[in-house]
N, CA, C and O atoms as a GROMACS GRO file, in nm:
protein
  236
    1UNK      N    1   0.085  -0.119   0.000
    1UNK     CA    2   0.000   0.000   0.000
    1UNK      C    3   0.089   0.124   0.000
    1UNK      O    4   0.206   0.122   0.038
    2UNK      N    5   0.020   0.243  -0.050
    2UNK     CA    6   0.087   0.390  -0.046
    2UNK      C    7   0.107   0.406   0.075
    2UNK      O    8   0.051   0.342   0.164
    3UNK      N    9   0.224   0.533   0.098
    3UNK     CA   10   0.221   0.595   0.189
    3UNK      C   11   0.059   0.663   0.277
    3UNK      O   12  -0.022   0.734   0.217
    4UNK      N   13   0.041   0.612   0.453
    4UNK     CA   14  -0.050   0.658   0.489
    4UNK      C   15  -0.066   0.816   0.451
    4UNK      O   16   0.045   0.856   0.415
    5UNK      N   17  -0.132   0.886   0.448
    5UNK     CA   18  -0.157   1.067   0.480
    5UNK      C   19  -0.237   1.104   0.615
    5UNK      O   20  -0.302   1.018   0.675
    6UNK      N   21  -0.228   1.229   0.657
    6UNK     CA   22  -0.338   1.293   0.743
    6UNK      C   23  -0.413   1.212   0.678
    6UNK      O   24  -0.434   1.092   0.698
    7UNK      N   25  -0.456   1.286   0.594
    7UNK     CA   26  -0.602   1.236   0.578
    7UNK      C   27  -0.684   1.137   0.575
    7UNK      O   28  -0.806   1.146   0.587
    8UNK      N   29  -0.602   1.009   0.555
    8UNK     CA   30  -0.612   0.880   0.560
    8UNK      C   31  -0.635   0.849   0.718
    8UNK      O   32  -0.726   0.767   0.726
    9UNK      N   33  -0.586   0.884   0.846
    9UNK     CA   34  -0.604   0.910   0.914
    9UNK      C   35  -0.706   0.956   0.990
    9UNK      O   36  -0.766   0.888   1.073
   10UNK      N   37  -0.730   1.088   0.957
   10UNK     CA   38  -0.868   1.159   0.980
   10UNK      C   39  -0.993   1.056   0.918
   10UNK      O   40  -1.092   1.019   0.981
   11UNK      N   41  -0.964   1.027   0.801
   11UNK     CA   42  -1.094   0.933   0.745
   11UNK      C   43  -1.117   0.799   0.843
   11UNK      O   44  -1.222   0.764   0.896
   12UNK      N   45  -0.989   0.736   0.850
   12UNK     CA   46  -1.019   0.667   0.927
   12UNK      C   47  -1.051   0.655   1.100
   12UNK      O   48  -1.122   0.567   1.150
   13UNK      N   49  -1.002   0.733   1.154
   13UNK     CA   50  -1.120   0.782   1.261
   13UNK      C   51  -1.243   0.897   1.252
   13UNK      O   52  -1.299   0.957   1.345
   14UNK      N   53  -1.262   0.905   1.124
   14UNK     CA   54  -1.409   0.955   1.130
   14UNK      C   55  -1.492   0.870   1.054
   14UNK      O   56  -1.607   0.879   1.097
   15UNK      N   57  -1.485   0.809   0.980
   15UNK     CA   58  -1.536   0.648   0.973
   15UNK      C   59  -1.631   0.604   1.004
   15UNK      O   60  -1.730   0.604   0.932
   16UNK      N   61  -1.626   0.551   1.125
   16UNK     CA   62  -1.806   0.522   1.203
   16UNK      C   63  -1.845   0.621   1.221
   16UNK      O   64  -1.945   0.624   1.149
   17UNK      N   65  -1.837   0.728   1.276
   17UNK     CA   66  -1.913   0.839   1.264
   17UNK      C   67  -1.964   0.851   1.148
   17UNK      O   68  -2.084   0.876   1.150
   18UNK      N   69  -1.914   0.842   1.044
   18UNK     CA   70  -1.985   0.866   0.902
   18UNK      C   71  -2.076   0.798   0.894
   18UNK      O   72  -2.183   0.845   0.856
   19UNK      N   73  -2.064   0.659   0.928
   19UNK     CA   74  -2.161   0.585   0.900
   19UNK      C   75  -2.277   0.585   1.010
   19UNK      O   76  -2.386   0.538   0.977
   20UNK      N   77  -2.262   0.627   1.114
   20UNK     CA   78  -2.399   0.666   1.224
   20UNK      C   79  -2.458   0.777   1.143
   20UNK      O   80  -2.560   0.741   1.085
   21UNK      N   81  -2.422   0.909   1.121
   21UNK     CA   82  -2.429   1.015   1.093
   21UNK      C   83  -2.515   0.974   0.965
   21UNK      O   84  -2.628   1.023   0.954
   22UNK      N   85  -2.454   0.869   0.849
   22UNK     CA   86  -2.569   0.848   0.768
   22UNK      C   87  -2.682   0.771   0.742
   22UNK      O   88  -2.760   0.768   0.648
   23UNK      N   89  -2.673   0.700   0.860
   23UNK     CA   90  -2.734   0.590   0.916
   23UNK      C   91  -2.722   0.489   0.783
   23UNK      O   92  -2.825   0.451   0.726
   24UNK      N   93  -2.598   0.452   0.742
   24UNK     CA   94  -2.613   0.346   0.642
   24UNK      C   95  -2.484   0.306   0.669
   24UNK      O   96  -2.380   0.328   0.608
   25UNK      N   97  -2.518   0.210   0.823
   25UNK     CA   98  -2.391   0.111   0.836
   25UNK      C   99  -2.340  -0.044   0.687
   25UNK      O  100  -2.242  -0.117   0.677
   26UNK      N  101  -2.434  -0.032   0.626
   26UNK     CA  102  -2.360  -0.101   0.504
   26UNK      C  103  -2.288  -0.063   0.389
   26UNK      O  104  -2.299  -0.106   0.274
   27UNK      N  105  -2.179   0.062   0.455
   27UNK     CA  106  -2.094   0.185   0.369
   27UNK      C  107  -1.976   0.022   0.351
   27UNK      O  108  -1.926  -0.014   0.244
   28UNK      N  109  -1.962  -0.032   0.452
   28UNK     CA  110  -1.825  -0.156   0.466
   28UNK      C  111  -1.885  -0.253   0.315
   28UNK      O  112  -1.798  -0.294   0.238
   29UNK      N  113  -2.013  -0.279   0.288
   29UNK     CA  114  -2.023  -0.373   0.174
   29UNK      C  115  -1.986  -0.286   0.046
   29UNK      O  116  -1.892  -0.306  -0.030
   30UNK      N  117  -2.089  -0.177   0.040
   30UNK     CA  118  -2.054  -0.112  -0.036
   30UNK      C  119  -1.941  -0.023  -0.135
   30UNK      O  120  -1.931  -0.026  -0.258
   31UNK      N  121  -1.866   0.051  -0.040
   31UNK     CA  122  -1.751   0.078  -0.034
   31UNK      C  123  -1.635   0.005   0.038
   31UNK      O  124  -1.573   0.076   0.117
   32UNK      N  125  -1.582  -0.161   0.024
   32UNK     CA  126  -1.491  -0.187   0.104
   32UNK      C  127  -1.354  -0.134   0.111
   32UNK      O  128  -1.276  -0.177   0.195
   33UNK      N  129  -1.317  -0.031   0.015
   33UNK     CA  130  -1.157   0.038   0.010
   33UNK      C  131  -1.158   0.114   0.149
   33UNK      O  132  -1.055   0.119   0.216
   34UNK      N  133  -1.333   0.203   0.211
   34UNK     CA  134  -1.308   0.265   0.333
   34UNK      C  135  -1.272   0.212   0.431
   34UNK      O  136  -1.176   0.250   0.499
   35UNK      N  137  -1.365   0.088   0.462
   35UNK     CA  138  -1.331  -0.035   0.539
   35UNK      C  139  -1.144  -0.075   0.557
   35UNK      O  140  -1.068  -0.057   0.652
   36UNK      N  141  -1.122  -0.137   0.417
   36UNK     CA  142  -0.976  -0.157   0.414
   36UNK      C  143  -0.874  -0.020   0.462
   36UNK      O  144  -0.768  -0.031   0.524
   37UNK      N  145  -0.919   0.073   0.430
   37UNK     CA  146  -0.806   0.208   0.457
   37UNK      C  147  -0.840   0.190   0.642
   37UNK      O  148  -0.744   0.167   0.715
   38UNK      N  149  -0.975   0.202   0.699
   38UNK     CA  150  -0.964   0.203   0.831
   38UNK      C  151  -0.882   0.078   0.904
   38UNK      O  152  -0.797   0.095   0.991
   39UNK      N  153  -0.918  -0.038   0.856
   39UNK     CA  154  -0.815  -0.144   0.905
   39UNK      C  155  -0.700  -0.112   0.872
   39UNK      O  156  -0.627  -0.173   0.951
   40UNK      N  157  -0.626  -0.041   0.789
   40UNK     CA  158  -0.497  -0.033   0.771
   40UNK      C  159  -0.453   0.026   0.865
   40UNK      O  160  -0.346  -0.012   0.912
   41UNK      N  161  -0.534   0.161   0.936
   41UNK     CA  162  -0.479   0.229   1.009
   41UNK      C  163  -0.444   0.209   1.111
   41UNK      O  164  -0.339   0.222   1.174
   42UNK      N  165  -0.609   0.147   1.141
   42UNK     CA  166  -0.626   0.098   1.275
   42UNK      C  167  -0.521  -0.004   1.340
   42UNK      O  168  -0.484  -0.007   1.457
   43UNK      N  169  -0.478  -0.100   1.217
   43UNK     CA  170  -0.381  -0.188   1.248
   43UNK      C  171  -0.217  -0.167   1.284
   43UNK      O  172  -0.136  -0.257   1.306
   44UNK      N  173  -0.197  -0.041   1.284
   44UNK     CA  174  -0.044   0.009   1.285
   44UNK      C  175  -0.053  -0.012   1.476
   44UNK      O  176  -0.151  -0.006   1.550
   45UNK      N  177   0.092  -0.037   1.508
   45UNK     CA  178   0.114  -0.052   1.651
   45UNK      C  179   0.101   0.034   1.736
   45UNK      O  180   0.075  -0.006   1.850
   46UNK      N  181   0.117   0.201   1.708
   46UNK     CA  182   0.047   0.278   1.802
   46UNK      C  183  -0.029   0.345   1.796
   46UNK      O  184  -0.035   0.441   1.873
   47UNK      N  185  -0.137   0.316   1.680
   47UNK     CA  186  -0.274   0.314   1.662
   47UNK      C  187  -0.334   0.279   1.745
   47UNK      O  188  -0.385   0.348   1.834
   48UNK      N  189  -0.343   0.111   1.721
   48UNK     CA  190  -0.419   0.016   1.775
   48UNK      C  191  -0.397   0.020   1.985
   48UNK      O  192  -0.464  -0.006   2.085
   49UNK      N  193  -0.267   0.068   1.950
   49UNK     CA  194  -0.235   0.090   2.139
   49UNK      C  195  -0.328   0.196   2.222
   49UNK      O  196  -0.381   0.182   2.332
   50UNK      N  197  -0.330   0.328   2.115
   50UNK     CA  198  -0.412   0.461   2.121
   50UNK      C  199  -0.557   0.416   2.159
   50UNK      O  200  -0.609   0.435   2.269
   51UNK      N  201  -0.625   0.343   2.038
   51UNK     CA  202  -0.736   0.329   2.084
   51UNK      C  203  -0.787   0.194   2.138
   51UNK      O  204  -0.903   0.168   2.107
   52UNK      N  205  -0.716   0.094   2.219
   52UNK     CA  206  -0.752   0.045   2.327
   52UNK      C  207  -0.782   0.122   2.445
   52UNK      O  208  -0.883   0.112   2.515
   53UNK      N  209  -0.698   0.189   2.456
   53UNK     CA  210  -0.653   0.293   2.593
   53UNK      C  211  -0.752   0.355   2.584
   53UNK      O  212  -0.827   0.339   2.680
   54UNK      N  213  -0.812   0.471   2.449
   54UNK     CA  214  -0.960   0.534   2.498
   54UNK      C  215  -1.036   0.495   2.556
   54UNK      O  216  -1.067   0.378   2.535
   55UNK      N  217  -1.096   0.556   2.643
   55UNK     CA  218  -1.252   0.570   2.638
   55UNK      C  219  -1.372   0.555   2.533
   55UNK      O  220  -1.389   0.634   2.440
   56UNK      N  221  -1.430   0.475   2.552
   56UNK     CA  222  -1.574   0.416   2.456
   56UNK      C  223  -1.588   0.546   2.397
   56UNK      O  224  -1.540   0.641   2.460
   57UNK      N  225  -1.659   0.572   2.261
   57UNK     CA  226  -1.743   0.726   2.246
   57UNK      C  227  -1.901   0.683   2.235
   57UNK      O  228  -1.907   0.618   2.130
   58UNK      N  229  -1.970   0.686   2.267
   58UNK     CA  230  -2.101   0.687   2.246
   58UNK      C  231  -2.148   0.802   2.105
   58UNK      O  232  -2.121   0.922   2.102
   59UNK      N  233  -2.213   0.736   2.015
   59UNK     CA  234  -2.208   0.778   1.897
   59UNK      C  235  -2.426   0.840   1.901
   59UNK      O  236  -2.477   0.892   1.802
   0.00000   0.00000   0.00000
């Protein structure tokens, strides 16, 4: 894969929000590249460390 960006970033923690916000949690069938870009991110080692450690968000 390319180099991550901000923005890749930002998308991927705004992500579920997008999908509450449009109430069409089947954006993951539809679009799976968003899906895949958020697992990419999510999957880096101090990502995934970051958001264990949060706090839940209630959406």
């Amino acid at each position: 894969m390319r180099r991550l960006t901000w923005g890749d970033f930002v998308f991927a923690g705004m992500y579920d929000y997008l999908k509450a916000m449009l109430q069409s949690p089947d954006l993951d069938t539809k679009y799976p590249s968003f899906k895949k870009l958020q697992d990419t991110v999510l999957s880096l080692p101090k990502v995934r460390e970051y958001v264990a450690a949060a706090p839940p968000t209630e959406l």
